[in-house]
mmCIF file of C-alpha atoms in Angstrom:
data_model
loop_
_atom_site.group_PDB
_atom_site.id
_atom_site.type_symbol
_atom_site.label_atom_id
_atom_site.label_comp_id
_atom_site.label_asym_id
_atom_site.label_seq_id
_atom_site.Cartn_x
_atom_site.Cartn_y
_atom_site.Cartn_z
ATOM 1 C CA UNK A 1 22.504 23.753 -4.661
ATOM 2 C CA UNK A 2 21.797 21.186 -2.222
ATOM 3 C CA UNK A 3 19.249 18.573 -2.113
ATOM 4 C CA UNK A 4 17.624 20.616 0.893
ATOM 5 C CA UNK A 5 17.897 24.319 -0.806
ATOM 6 C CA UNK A 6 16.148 22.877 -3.877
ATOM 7 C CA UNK A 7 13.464 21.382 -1.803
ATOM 8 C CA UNK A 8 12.929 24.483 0.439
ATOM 9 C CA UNK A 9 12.939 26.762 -3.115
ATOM 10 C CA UNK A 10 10.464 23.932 -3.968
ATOM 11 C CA UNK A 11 7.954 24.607 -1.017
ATOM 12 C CA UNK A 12 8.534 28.285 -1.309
ATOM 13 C CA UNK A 13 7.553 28.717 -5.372
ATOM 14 C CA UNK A 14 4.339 26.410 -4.378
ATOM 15 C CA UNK A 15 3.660 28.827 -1.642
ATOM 16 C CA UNK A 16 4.083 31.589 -3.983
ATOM 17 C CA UNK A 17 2.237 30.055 -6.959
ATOM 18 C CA UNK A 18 -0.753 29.074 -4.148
ATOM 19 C CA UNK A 19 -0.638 32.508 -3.443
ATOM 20 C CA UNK A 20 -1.124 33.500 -6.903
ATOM 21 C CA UNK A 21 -4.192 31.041 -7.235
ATOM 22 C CA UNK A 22 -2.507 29.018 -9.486
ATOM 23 C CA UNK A 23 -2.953 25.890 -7.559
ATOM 24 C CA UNK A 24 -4.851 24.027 -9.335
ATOM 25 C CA UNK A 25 -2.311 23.245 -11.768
ATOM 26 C CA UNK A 26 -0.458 22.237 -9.150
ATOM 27 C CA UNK A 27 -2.260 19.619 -7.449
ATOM 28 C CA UNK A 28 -0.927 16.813 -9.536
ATOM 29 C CA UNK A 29 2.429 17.958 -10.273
ATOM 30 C CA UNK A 30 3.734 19.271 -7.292
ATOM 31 C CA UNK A 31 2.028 17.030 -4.623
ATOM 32 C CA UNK A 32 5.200 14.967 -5.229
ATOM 33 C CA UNK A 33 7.454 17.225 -3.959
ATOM 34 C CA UNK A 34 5.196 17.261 -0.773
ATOM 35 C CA UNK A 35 6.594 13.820 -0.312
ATOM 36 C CA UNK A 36 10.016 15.187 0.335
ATOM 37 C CA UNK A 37 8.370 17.881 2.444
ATOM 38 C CA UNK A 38 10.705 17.590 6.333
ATOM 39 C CA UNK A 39 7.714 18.901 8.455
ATOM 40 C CA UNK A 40 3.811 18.398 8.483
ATOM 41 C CA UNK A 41 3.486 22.376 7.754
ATOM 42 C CA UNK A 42 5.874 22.226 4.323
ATOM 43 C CA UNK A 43 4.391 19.149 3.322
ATOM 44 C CA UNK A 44 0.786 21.135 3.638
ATOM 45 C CA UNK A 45 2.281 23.813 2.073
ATOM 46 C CA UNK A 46 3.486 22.280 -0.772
ATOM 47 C CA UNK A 47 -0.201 20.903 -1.241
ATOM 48 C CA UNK A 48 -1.214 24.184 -1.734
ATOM 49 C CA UNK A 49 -2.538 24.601 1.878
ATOM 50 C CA UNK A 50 -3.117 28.400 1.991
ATOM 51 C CA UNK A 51 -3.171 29.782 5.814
ATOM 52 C CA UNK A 52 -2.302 27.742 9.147
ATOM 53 C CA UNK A 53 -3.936 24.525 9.409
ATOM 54 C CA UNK A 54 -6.969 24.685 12.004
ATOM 55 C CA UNK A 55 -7.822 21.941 14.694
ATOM 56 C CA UNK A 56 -11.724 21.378 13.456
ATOM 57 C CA UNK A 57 -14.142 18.308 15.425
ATOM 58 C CA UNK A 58 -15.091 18.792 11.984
ATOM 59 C CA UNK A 59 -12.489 16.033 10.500
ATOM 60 C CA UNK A 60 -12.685 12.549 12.049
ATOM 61 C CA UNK A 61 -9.493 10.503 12.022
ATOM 62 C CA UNK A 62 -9.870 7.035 13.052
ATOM 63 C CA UNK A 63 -6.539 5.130 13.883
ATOM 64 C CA UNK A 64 -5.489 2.538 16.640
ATOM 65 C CA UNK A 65 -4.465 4.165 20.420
ATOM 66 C CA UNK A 66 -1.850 1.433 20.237
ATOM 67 C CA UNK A 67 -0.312 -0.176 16.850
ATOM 68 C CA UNK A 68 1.266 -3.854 17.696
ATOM 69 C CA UNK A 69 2.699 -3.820 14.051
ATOM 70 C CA UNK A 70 3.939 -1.002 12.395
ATOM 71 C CA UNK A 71 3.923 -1.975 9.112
ATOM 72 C CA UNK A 72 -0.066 -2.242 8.708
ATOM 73 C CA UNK A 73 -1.537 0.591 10.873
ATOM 74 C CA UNK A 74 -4.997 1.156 9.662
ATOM 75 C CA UNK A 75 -6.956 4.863 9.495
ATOM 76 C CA UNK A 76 -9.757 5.846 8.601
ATOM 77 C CA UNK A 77 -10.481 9.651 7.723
ATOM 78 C CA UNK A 78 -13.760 11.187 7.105
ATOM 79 C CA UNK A 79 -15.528 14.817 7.180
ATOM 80 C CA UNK A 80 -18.743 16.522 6.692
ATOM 81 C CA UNK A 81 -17.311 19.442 5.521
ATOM 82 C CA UNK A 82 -18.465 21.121 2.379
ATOM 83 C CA UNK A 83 -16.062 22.076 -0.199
ATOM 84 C CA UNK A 84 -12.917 19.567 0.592
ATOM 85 C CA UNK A 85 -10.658 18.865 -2.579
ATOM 86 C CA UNK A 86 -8.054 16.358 -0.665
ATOM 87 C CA UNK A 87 -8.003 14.511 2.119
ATOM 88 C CA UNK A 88 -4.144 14.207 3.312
ATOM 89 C CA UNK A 89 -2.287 11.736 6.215
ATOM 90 C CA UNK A 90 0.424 12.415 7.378
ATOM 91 C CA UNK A 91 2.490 10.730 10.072
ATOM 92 C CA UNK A 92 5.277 13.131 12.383
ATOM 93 C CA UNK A 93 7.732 10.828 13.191
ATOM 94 C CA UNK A 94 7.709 8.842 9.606
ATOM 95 C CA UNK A 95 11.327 9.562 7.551
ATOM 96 C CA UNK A 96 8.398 10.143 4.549
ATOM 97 C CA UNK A 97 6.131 12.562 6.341
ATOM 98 C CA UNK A 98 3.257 12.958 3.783
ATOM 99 C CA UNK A 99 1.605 9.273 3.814
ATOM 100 C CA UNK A 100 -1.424 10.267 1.181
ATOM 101 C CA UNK A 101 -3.361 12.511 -0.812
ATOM 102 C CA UNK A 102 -7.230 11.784 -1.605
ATOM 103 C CA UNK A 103 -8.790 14.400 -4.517
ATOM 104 C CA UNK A 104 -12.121 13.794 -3.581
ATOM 105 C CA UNK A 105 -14.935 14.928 -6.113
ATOM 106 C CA UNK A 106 -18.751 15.333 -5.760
ATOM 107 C CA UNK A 107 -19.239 11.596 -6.507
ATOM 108 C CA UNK A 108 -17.605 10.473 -3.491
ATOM 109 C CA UNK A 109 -17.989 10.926 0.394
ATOM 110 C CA UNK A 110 -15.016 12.251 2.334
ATOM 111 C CA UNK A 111 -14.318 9.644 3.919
ATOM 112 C CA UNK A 112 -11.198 6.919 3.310
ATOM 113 C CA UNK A 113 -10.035 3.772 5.134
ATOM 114 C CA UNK A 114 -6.538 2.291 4.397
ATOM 115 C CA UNK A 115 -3.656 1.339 6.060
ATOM 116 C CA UNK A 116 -0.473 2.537 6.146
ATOM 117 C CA UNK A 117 3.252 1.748 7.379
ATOM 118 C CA UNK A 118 4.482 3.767 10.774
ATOM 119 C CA UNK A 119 8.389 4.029 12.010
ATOM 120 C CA UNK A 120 7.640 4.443 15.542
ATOM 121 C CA UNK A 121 5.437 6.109 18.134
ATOM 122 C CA UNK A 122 3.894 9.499 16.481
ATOM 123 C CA UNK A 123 1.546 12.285 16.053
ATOM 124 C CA UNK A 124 -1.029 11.043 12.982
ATOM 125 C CA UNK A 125 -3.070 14.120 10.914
ATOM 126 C CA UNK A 126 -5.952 13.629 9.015
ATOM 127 C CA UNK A 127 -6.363 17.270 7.101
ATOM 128 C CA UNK A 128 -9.045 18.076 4.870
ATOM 129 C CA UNK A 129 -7.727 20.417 2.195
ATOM 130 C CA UNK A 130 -10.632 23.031 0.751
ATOM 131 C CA UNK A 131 -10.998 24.270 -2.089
ATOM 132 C CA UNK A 132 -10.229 27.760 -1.231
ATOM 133 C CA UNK A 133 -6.859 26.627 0.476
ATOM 134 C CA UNK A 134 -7.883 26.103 3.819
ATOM 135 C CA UNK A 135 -6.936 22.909 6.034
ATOM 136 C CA UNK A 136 -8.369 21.740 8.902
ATOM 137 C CA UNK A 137 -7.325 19.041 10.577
ATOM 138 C CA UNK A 138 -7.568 16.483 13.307
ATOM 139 C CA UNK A 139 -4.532 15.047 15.091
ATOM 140 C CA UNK A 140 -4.087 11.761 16.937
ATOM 141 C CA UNK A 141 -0.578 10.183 19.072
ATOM 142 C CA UNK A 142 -0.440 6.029 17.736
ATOM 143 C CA UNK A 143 1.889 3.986 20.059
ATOM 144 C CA UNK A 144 3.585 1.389 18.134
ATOM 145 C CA UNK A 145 5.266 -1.520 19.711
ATOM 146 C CA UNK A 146 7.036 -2.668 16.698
ATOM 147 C CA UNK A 147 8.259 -0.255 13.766
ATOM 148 C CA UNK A 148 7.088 -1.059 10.045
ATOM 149 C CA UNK A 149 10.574 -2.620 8.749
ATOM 150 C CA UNK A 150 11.975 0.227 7.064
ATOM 151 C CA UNK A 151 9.122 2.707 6.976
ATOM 152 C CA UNK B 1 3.577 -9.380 -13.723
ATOM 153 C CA UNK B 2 1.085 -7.630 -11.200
ATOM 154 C CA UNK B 3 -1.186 -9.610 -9.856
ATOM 155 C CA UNK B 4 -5.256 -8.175 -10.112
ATOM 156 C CA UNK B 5 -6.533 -5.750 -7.784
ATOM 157 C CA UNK B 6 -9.515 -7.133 -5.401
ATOM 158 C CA UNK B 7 -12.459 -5.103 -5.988
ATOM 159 C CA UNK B 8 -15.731 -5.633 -3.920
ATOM 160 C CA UNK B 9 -18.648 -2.548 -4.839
ATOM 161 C CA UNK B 10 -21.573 -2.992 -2.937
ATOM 162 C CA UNK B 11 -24.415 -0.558 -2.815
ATOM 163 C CA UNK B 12 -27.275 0.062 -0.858
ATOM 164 C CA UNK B 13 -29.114 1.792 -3.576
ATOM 165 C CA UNK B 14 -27.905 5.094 -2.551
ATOM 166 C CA UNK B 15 -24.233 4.840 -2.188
ATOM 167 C CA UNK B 16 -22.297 2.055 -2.592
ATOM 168 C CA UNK B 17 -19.172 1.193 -0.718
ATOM 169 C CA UNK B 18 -16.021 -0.046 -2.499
ATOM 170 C CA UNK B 19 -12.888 -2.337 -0.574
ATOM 171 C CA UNK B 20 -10.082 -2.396 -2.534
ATOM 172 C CA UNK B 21 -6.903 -4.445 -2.389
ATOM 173 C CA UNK B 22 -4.221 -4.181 -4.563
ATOM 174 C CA UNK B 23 -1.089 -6.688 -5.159
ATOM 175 C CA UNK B 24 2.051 -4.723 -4.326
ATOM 176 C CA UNK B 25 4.964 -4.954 -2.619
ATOM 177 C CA UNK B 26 5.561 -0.952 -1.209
ATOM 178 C CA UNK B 27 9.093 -1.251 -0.572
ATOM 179 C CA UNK B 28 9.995 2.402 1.205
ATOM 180 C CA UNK B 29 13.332 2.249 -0.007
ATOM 181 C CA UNK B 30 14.736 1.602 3.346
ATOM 182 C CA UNK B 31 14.189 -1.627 3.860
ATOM 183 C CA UNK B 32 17.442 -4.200 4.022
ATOM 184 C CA UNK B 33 17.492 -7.291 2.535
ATOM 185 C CA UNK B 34 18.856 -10.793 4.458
ATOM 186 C CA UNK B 35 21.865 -9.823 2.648
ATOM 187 C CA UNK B 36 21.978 -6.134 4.290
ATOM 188 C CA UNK B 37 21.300 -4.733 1.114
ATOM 189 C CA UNK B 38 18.794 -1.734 0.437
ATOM 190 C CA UNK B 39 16.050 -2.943 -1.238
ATOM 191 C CA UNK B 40 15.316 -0.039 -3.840
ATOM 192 C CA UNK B 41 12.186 1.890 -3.616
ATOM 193 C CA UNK B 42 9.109 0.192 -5.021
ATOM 194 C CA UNK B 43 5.659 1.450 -4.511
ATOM 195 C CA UNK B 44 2.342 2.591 -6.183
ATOM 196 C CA UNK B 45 2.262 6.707 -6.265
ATOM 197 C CA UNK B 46 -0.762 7.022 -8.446
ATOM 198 C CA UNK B 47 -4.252 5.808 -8.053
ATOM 199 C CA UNK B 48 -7.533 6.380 -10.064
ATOM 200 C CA UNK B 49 -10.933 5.332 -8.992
ATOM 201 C CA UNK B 50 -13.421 5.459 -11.911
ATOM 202 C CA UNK B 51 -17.163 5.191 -12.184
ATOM 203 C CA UNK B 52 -18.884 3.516 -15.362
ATOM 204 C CA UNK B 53 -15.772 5.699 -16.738
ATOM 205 C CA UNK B 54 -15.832 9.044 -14.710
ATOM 206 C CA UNK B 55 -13.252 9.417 -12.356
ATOM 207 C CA UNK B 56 -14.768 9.760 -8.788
ATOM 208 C CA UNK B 57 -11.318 9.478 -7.093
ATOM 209 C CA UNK B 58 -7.683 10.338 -7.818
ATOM 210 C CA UNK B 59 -4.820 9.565 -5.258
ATOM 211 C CA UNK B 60 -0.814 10.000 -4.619
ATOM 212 C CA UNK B 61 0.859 7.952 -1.966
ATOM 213 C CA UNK B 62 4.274 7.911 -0.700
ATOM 214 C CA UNK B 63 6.180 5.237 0.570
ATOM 215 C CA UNK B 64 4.208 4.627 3.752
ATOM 216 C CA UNK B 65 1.492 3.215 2.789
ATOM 217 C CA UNK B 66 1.616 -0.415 3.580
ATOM 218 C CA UNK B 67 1.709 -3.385 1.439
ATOM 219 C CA UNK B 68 -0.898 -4.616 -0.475
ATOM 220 C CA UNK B 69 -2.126 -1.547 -0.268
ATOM 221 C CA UNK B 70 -5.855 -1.702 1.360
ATOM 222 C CA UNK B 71 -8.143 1.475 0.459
ATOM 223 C CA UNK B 72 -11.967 2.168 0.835
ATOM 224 C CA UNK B 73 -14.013 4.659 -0.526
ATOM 225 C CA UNK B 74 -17.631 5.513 -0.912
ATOM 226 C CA UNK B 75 -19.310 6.721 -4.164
ATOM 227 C CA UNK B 76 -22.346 8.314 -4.407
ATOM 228 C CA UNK B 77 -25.408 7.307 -6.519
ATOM 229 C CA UNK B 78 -23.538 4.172 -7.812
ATOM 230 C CA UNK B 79 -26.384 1.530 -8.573
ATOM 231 C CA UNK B 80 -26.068 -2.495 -8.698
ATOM 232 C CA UNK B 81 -24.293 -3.357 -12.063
ATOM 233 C CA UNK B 82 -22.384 -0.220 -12.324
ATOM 234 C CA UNK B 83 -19.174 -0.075 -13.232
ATOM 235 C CA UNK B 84 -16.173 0.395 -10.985
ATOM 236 C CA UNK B 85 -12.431 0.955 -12.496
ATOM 237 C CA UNK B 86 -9.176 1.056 -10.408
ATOM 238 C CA UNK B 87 -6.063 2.142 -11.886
ATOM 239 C CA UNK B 88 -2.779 2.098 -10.388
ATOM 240 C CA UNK B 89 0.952 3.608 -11.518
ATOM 241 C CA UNK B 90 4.202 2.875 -9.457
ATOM 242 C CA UNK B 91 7.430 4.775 -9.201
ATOM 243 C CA UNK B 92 8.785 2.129 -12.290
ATOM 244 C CA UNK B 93 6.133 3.303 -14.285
ATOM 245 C CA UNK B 94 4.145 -0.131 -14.243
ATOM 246 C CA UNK B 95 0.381 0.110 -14.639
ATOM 247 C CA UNK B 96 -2.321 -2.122 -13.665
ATOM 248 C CA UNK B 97 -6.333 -1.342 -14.425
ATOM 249 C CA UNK B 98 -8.777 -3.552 -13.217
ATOM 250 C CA UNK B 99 -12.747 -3.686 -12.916
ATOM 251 C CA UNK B 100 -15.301 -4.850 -10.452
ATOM 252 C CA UNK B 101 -19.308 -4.477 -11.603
ATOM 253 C CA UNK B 102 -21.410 -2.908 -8.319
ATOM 254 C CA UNK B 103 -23.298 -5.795 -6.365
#
C-alpha cells in the first residue's frame, strides 16, 4: 500500500467514523494525520469537519496583504460564533497544508494570534470547527517576497 | 536543554490576555544545512494551556509554525495572581512546562 493509499484510507475511515459521531475520540488522535492531509478539504476532513466548509463574515482572519519574510508570517484568528471546538490555519500553497489546530473551551475566547512559516505566495484559511461538525471559514491571498527557508 | 517559555498574563479583571513565547527551533524537515544536508524534522506538535490547573486550551501544530513559536490567547474570568501553565511536547518526545502568575 502506498504512502498515499494509506493516507487517503486514513481521511476516508475519519470521514466515516465523523459520520458515525464518533469524533470526539478522534480529535486528538487523528488530527495528526490531518497534517499529511494534500488539500485544505482532506485536511478538514480528517478534523472531523462534517459538510462543505462555508465562507461566514462570521470568522475574522487577520494576516499581512504582503509577507516580506516567510518564515514569521503572523495571523490572527478570531470568531463570535457560539459553539466552536477548534480553530484551524491552514496555508494552500505550504508542502504541510494544515498549519494548526486550537480546541478552544468555554474558558477561552476564540480568538488566537501566532505566527507561522509560509513557502510562497498563497491562499490562508482561518476555519472555525463546531461542535456539531460544521466549518466555516474565512479565506485570505498573503504575497510573500521571500519563502520561509524550507517551510 | 529547552530553554523556558516567556509567559506574560495580564488581566483586566474580566479576561486576561496571555503572550506566549516558547524556545524552539521548528525545523520543517526541509530545511538544508550549510553542508546541503536535511536538517531532520524538529518541532513542538502538542501544546496545553492551563488555568490555576484546568486546561483552558489544547493545541497541535505542524511544521509551519515558525520558530520560537509566538501564540496568544485570551482566558476568561482569570483574576490577578492566577495561575497560568504552558506545556509543550515535540515530535522527539521532549517536554517543557512552565508557569507565569496573572498580573
Amino acid at each position: 500500500m502506498s504512502r498515499r493509499d494509506a493516507l487517503q484510507r486514513a481521511v476516508h475511515v475519519a470521514g466515516l467514523l465523523a459520520a458515525c459521531g464518533l469524533r470526539p475520540a478522534l480529535a486528538a488522535n487523528n488530527s495528526r494525520a490531518a497534517f499529511d492531509a494534500l488539500s485544505v478539504d482532506a485536511a478538514l476532513r480528517a478534523l472531523g469537519a462534517g459538510s462543505i466548509p462555508e465562507e461566514s463574515g462570521a470568522v475574522t482572519l487577520t494576516a499581512p496583504d504582503i509577507a516580506e519574510n516567510g518564515a514569521v508570517v503572523p495571523i490572527g484568528v478570531a470568531s463570535e460564533l457560539a459553539g466552536i471546538r477548534s480553530l484551524v490555519i491552514l496555508v494552500e500553497k505550504n508542502p504541510s497544508i494544515l498549519c494548526a489546530v486550537f480546541h478552544t473551551s468555554d474558558a477561552v475566547l476564540a480568538r488566537i494570534a501566532t505566527r507561522i512559516k509560509m513557502d510562497q505566495s498563497s491562499a490562508v484559511y482561518a476555519v472555525a470547527l463546531m461542535h456539531d461538525n460544521k466549518a466555516f471559514f474565512a479565506r485570505k491571498e498573503v504575497q510573500v517576497s521571500v519563502g520561509g527557508c524550507g517551510e | 536543554m529547552t530553554k523556558p517559555t516567556r509567559i506574560r498574563a495580564q488581566s483586566n479583571g474580566a479576561v486576561a490576555t496571555v503572550s506566549v513565547q516558547m524556545a524552539h527551533a521548528m525545523e520543517s524537515g526541509r530545511r538544508k544545512s550549510a553542508t546541503g544536508q536535511l536538517v531532520p524534522a524538529w518541532y513542538i506538535q502538542q501544546v496545553t494551556a492551563t488555568l490555576n490547573g484546568q486546561v483552558v486550551l489544547s493545541a497541535q501544530w505542524g511544521t509551519a509554525v515558525a520558530q520560537n513559536p509566538y501564540l496568544q490567547f485570551v482566558v476568561r474570568g482569570a483574576k490577578a495572581g492566577d495561575k497560568i501553565g504552558i506545556d509543550w511536547t515535540d515530535n522527539h518526545g521532549i517536554t517543557r512546562s512552565d508557569e507565569a502568575t496573572v498580573l
